[in-house]
Amino acid sequence: MADITAAKVKSFRERTGLPLMECKSALTEAGGDEEKAYDILRKRGEKLGDKRSDRETAFGRFGLYCGLDKAVGAIVELKCESAPVTQNEEFIRLADDLAKGLADTDQEITSADELLALPSPSKPEMTLGEQKAELFNRIREKFDVGRMSKLSGSCGGYCHNSGTVAGVLIQVAGGSDETAKDVAMHIAAMRPEALSTEELDKATIEKEREILRAAALQEGKPEGIVDKMVEGRLRQFFAERVLLEQPFVKDDKQSVGQFAKGNGMEIKKFVSYVLGQS
């Protein structure tokens, strides 16, 4: 039997991040061979992962890859079981690697399994799935890859509360990283439903128009001016729901559209996620 010294167990623990006794058990089973012991721990982790597959992942963070100097931007939701794990450096790296992996690939990725099959940007000898499995084996907590989006062209972004509450990715033309981030912060705070009035659901607009018209008639307003009143009140409706019409949170004397135009930036598209919400 190989001599499993305390120093060897300690060194192996530093590599795996697992409890000393579990490391010693794997080394003993492997006859002191670290690589075999590592494989033993990996297989044990896979079995444990299967047992924990039904656990709830109510916490997490967003990985974000963006920049006006980049040809593409991406955002990925990575969920976990507990709040402390969201601050773990390796968990943060995995979330960011997922976003960068999504941005870097030419493949059309439509599922978590397809994303996890891609190479890891920070650990090229591994796939993202292997990186995720290795991290699970260290932390022993279930991770789920949730929603993901990729936008072509220059993108800005913002993750609220270090990415643990909300994440925003916006596609822009012109402007700067800072102005793009300012708009992304606004989106995270105000959660618009659409970029422009043209993109707002037409049925929603017509329903609101009918409600406003009925209210104006009930107030006894002459039919001749009701339509003008309704259109005026619809502007407030748009200002609450449409990004370009919303008062800018950093300066409510101008709309987001006016802020963007004043900074030479056109907002083309945005993706806004709140953790755990569909």
GROMACS .gro file of C-alpha atoms in nm:
model
  278
    1MET     CA    1   0.000   0.000   0.000
    2ALA     CA    2   0.133   0.345  -0.091
    3ASP     CA    3   0.226   0.575   0.193
    4ILE     CA    4  -0.037   0.852   0.196
    5THR     CA    5   0.139   1.128   0.388
    6ALA     CA    6  -0.032   1.425   0.547
    7ALA     CA    7   0.164   1.654   0.315
    8LYS     CA    8   0.038   1.466   0.010
    9VAL     CA    9  -0.321   1.483   0.131
   10LYS     CA   10  -0.284   1.855   0.201
   11SER     CA   11  -0.141   1.918  -0.146
   12PHE     CA   12  -0.421   1.719  -0.307
   13ARG     CA   13  -0.680   1.909  -0.103
   14GLU     CA   14  -0.541   2.239  -0.234
   15ARG     CA   15  -0.584   2.108  -0.587
   16THR     CA   16  -0.939   1.982  -0.541
   17GLY     CA   17  -1.080   2.211  -0.272
   18LEU     CA   18  -1.251   1.911  -0.107
   19PRO     CA   19  -1.237   1.799   0.260
   20LEU     CA   20  -0.916   1.632   0.381
   21MET     CA   21  -1.080   1.301   0.463
   22GLU     CA   22  -1.241   1.277   0.120
   23CYS     CA   23  -0.906   1.354  -0.043
   24LYS     CA   24  -0.731   1.092   0.169
   25SER     CA   25  -1.000   0.835   0.087
   26ALA     CA   26  -0.958   0.893  -0.289
   27LEU     CA   27  -0.577   0.880  -0.267
   28THR     CA   28  -0.593   0.559  -0.068
   29GLU     CA   29  -0.831   0.401  -0.319
   30ALA     CA   30  -0.600   0.510  -0.602
   31GLY     CA   31  -0.288   0.374  -0.434
   32GLY     CA   32  -0.141   0.721  -0.405
   33ASP     CA   33  -0.183   0.810  -0.775
   34GLU     CA   34  -0.312   1.168  -0.781
   35GLU     CA   35  -0.457   1.150  -1.131
   36LYS     CA   36  -0.650   0.833  -1.052
   37ALA     CA   37  -0.764   0.986  -0.723
   38TYR     CA   38  -0.881   1.298  -0.909
   39ASP     CA   39  -1.082   1.079  -1.148
   40ILE     CA   40  -1.235   0.896  -0.851
   41LEU     CA   41  -1.346   1.225  -0.698
   42ARG     CA   42  -1.488   1.337  -1.033
   43LYS     CA   43  -1.699   1.021  -1.063
   44ARG     CA   44  -1.816   1.058  -0.703
   45GLY     CA   45  -1.915   1.416  -0.786
   46GLU     CA   46  -2.116   1.303  -1.089
   47LYS     CA   47  -2.311   1.056  -0.874
   48LEU     CA   48  -2.374   1.325  -0.613
   49GLY     CA   49  -2.485   1.566  -0.886
   50ASP     CA   50  -2.745   1.315  -1.004
   51LYS     CA   51  -2.880   1.287  -0.650
   52ARG     CA   52  -2.910   1.667  -0.619
   53SER     CA   53  -3.062   1.728  -0.962
   54ASP     CA   54  -3.403   1.821  -0.818
   55ARG     CA   55  -3.273   2.093  -0.586
   56GLU     CA   56  -3.393   2.450  -0.636
   57THR     CA   57  -3.152   2.707  -0.781
   58ALA     CA   58  -3.301   3.035  -0.663
   59PHE     CA   59  -2.976   3.235  -0.660
   60GLY     CA   60  -2.711   3.306  -0.921
   61ARG     CA   61  -2.554   3.574  -1.135
   62PHE     CA   62  -2.521   3.690  -1.494
   63GLY     CA   63  -2.212   3.646  -1.703
   64LEU     CA   64  -2.164   3.939  -1.942
   65TYR     CA   65  -1.937   3.985  -2.242
   66CYS     CA   66  -1.958   4.320  -2.420
   67GLY     CA   67  -1.775   4.630  -2.538
   68LEU     CA   68  -1.801   4.877  -2.822
   69ASP     CA   69  -1.468   4.745  -2.951
   70LYS     CA   70  -1.609   4.392  -2.986
   71ALA     CA   71  -1.799   4.239  -3.278
   72VAL     CA   72  -2.056   4.063  -3.060
   73GLY     CA   73  -2.198   4.070  -2.707
   74ALA     CA   74  -2.350   3.798  -2.491
   75ILE     CA   75  -2.524   3.746  -2.158
   76VAL     CA   76  -2.581   3.415  -1.975
   77GLU     CA   77  -2.772   3.337  -1.654
   78LEU     CA   78  -2.596   3.093  -1.418
   79LYS     CA   79  -2.806   2.979  -1.121
   80CYS     CA   80  -2.704   2.813  -0.794
   81GLU     CA   81  -2.856   2.702  -0.462
   82SER     CA   82  -2.723   2.965  -0.218
   83ALA     CA   83  -2.628   3.334  -0.207
   84PRO     CA   84  -2.266   3.287  -0.082
   85VAL     CA   85  -2.174   3.084  -0.391
   86THR     CA   86  -2.258   3.382  -0.615
   87GLN     CA   87  -1.951   3.558  -0.470
   88ASN     CA   88  -1.716   3.264  -0.527
   89GLU     CA   89  -1.438   3.366  -0.768
   90GLU     CA   90  -1.459   3.043  -0.968
   91PHE     CA   91  -1.837   3.071  -0.997
   92ILE     CA   92  -1.797   3.428  -1.126
   93ARG     CA   93  -1.535   3.307  -1.373
   94LEU     CA   94  -1.766   3.030  -1.495
   95ALA     CA   95  -2.051   3.277  -1.553
   96ASP     CA   96  -1.821   3.507  -1.750
   97ASP     CA   97  -1.669   3.214  -1.941
   98LEU     CA   98  -2.018   3.101  -2.042
   99ALA     CA   99  -2.090   3.448  -2.184
  100LYS     CA  100  -1.755   3.469  -2.364
  101GLY     CA  101  -1.793   3.115  -2.497
  102LEU     CA  102  -2.134   3.205  -2.636
  103ALA     CA  103  -1.995   3.522  -2.794
  104ASP     CA  104  -1.690   3.352  -2.945
  105THR     CA  105  -1.864   3.063  -3.121
  106ASP     CA  106  -1.998   3.070  -3.477
  107GLN     CA  107  -2.240   2.790  -3.388
  108GLU     CA  108  -2.607   2.867  -3.330
  109ILE     CA  109  -2.650   2.785  -2.962
  110THR     CA  110  -3.007   2.727  -2.848
  111SER     CA  111  -2.966   2.516  -2.533
  112ALA     CA  112  -2.755   2.488  -2.219
  113ASP     CA  113  -2.618   2.151  -2.336
  114GLU     CA  114  -2.493   2.305  -2.661
  115LEU     CA  115  -2.329   2.589  -2.472
  116LEU     CA  116  -2.164   2.356  -2.219
  117ALA     CA  117  -2.015   2.151  -2.504
  118LEU     CA  118  -1.805   2.452  -2.615
  119PRO     CA  119  -1.440   2.499  -2.509
  120SER     CA  120  -1.383   2.699  -2.191
  121PRO     CA  121  -1.222   3.040  -2.262
  122SER     CA  122  -1.020   3.034  -1.936
  123LYS     CA  123  -0.948   2.659  -1.933
  124PRO     CA  124  -0.893   2.560  -2.297
  125GLU     CA  125  -0.814   2.201  -2.201
  126MET     CA  126  -1.174   2.168  -2.080
  127THR     CA  127  -1.523   2.219  -2.215
  128LEU     CA  128  -1.751   2.458  -2.028
  129GLY     CA  129  -1.941   2.152  -1.908
  130GLU     CA  130  -1.624   2.000  -1.763
  131GLN     CA  131  -1.541   2.333  -1.599
  132LYS     CA  132  -1.891   2.336  -1.447
  133ALA     CA  133  -1.853   1.975  -1.326
  134GLU     CA  134  -1.514   2.050  -1.172
  135LEU     CA  135  -1.659   2.347  -0.986
  136PHE     CA  136  -1.951   2.137  -0.863
  137ASN     CA  137  -1.701   1.885  -0.730
  138ARG     CA  138  -1.537   2.164  -0.529
  139ILE     CA  139  -1.850   2.336  -0.401
  140ARG     CA  140  -2.098   2.045  -0.406
  141GLU     CA  141  -2.387   2.269  -0.504
  142LYS     CA  142  -2.615   2.237  -0.804
  143PHE     CA  143  -2.569   2.484  -1.093
  144ASP     CA  144  -2.814   2.549  -1.376
  145VAL     CA  145  -2.747   2.742  -1.694
  146GLY     CA  146  -3.057   2.951  -1.756
  147ARG     CA  147  -3.138   3.210  -2.021
  148MET     CA  148  -2.884   3.332  -2.271
  149SER     CA  149  -2.870   3.589  -2.550
  150LYS     CA  150  -2.621   3.699  -2.810
  151LEU     CA  151  -2.629   4.027  -3.005
  152SER     CA  152  -2.416   4.106  -3.309
  153GLY     CA  153  -2.235   4.437  -3.329
  154SER     CA  154  -2.108   4.681  -3.068
  155CYS     CA  155  -2.270   4.614  -2.731
  156GLY     CA  156  -2.277   4.768  -2.388
  157GLY     CA  157  -2.406   4.616  -2.069
  158TYR     CA  158  -2.464   4.634  -1.698
  159CYS     CA  159  -2.518   4.383  -1.420
  160HIS     CA  160  -2.706   4.510  -1.114
  161ASN     CA  161  -2.577   4.423  -0.766
  162SER     CA  162  -2.265   4.254  -0.908
  163GLY     CA  163  -2.479   4.054  -1.147
  164THR     CA  164  -2.685   3.875  -0.881
  165VAL     CA  165  -3.016   4.056  -0.946
  166ALA     CA  166  -3.041   4.178  -1.304
  167GLY     CA  167  -2.839   4.183  -1.624
  168VAL     CA  168  -2.874   4.397  -1.936
  169LEU     CA  169  -2.710   4.378  -2.278
  170ILE     CA  170  -2.771   4.650  -2.538
  171GLN     CA  171  -2.669   4.673  -2.902
  172VAL     CA  172  -2.568   5.023  -3.009
  173ALA     CA  173  -2.407   5.222  -3.287
  174GLY     CA  174  -2.178   5.506  -3.183
  175GLY     CA  175  -2.151   5.649  -2.834
  176SER     CA  176  -1.908   5.510  -2.579
  177ASP     CA  177  -1.883   5.223  -2.335
  178GLU     CA  178  -1.981   5.463  -2.057
  179THR     CA  179  -2.294   5.600  -2.227
  180ALA     CA  180  -2.398   5.248  -2.327
  181LYS     CA  181  -2.355   5.137  -1.966
  182ASP     CA  182  -2.561   5.434  -1.845
  183VAL     CA  183  -2.851   5.328  -2.065
  184ALA     CA  184  -2.813   4.965  -1.955
  185MET     CA  185  -2.830   5.082  -1.592
  186HIS     CA  186  -3.149   5.271  -1.674
  187ILE     CA  187  -3.299   4.956  -1.828
  188ALA     CA  188  -3.210   4.752  -1.519
  189ALA     CA  189  -3.385   5.009  -1.300
  190MET     CA  190  -3.691   5.094  -1.511
  191ARG     CA  191  -3.746   4.764  -1.699
  192PRO     CA  192  -3.900   4.894  -2.023
  193GLU     CA  193  -4.118   4.655  -2.221
  194ALA     CA  194  -3.997   4.764  -2.566
  195LEU     CA  195  -3.731   4.974  -2.736
  196SER     CA  196  -3.970   5.198  -2.930
  197THR     CA  197  -4.344   5.259  -2.960
  198GLU     CA  198  -4.334   5.064  -3.290
  199GLU     CA  199  -4.210   4.756  -3.105
  200LEU     CA  200  -4.467   4.772  -2.825
  201ASP     CA  201  -4.739   4.509  -2.857
  202LYS     CA  202  -5.013   4.655  -3.080
  203ALA     CA  203  -5.293   4.478  -2.891
  204THR     CA  204  -5.164   4.633  -2.567
  205ILE     CA  205  -5.173   4.981  -2.722
  206GLU     CA  206  -5.525   4.938  -2.860
  207LYS     CA  207  -5.653   4.809  -2.528
  208GLU     CA  208  -5.505   5.110  -2.348
  209ARG     CA  209  -5.650   5.344  -2.613
  210GLU     CA  210  -5.998   5.196  -2.555
  211ILE     CA  211  -5.963   5.233  -2.177
  212LEU     CA  212  -5.849   5.597  -2.209
  213ARG     CA  213  -6.129   5.680  -2.455
  214ALA     CA  214  -6.395   5.527  -2.230
  215ALA     CA  215  -6.257   5.721  -1.933
  216ALA     CA  216  -6.258   6.049  -2.127
  217LEU     CA  217  -6.618   6.000  -2.240
  218GLN     CA  218  -6.721   5.913  -1.886
  219GLU     CA  219  -6.569   6.244  -1.773
  220GLY     CA  220  -6.816   6.412  -2.006
  221LYS     CA  221  -6.560   6.538  -2.254
  222PRO     CA  222  -6.697   6.630  -2.600
  223GLU     CA  223  -6.641   6.357  -2.858
  224GLY     CA  224  -6.467   6.610  -3.082
  225ILE     CA  225  -6.169   6.641  -2.848
  226VAL     CA  226  -6.167   6.290  -2.698
  227ASP     CA  227  -5.934   6.146  -2.959
  228LYS     CA  228  -5.680   6.426  -2.907
  229MET     CA  229  -5.699   6.371  -2.530
  230VAL     CA  230  -5.647   5.997  -2.572
  231GLU     CA  231  -5.337   6.048  -2.788
  232GLY     CA  232  -5.198   6.290  -2.531
  233ARG     CA  233  -5.254   6.045  -2.248
  234LEU     CA  234  -5.101   5.765  -2.454
  235ARG     CA  235  -4.774   5.959  -2.451
  236GLN     CA  236  -4.759   5.904  -2.074
  237PHE     CA  237  -4.838   5.537  -2.128
  238PHE     CA  238  -4.542   5.514  -2.369
  239ALA     CA  239  -4.317   5.705  -2.129
  240GLU     CA  240  -4.377   5.435  -1.870
  241ARG     CA  241  -4.313   5.135  -2.097
  242VAL     CA  242  -4.097   5.233  -2.396
  243LEU     CA  243  -3.723   5.275  -2.347
  244LEU     CA  244  -3.666   5.563  -2.589
  245GLU     CA  245  -3.963   5.753  -2.439
  246GLN     CA  246  -3.882   5.698  -2.071
  247PRO     CA  247  -3.738   5.989  -1.869
  248PHE     CA  248  -3.366   5.912  -1.826
  249VAL     CA  249  -3.295   5.811  -1.466
  250LYS     CA  250  -2.979   6.025  -1.444
  251ASP     CA  251  -3.153   6.332  -1.587
  252ASP     CA  252  -3.531   6.317  -1.605
  253LYS     CA  253  -3.547   6.642  -1.801
  254GLN     CA  254  -3.463   6.439  -2.111
  255SER     CA  255  -3.576   6.103  -2.245
  256VAL     CA  256  -3.345   5.808  -2.296
  257GLY     CA  257  -3.377   5.866  -2.670
  258GLN     CA  258  -3.268   6.228  -2.630
  259PHE     CA  259  -2.976   6.126  -2.406
  260ALA     CA  260  -2.858   5.871  -2.661
  261LYS     CA  261  -2.890   6.113  -2.954
  262GLY     CA  262  -2.706   6.384  -2.760
  263ASN     CA  263  -2.416   6.144  -2.712
  264GLY     CA  264  -2.403   6.030  -3.074
  265MET     CA  265  -2.543   5.687  -2.996
  266GLU     CA  266  -2.823   5.487  -3.157
  267ILE     CA  267  -2.982   5.212  -2.944
  268LYS     CA  268  -3.071   4.923  -3.171
  269LYS     CA  269  -3.178   4.643  -2.941
  270PHE     CA  270  -3.168   4.534  -2.577
  271VAL     CA  271  -3.200   4.222  -2.366
  272SER     CA  272  -3.300   4.259  -2.001
  273TYR     CA  273  -3.311   3.972  -1.750
  274VAL     CA  274  -3.409   3.961  -1.383
  275LEU     CA  275  -3.264   3.659  -1.206
  276GLY     CA  276  -3.509   3.371  -1.186
  277GLN     CA  277  -3.782   3.542  -1.387
  278SER     CA  278  -3.888   3.406  -1.725
   0.00000   0.00000   0.00000
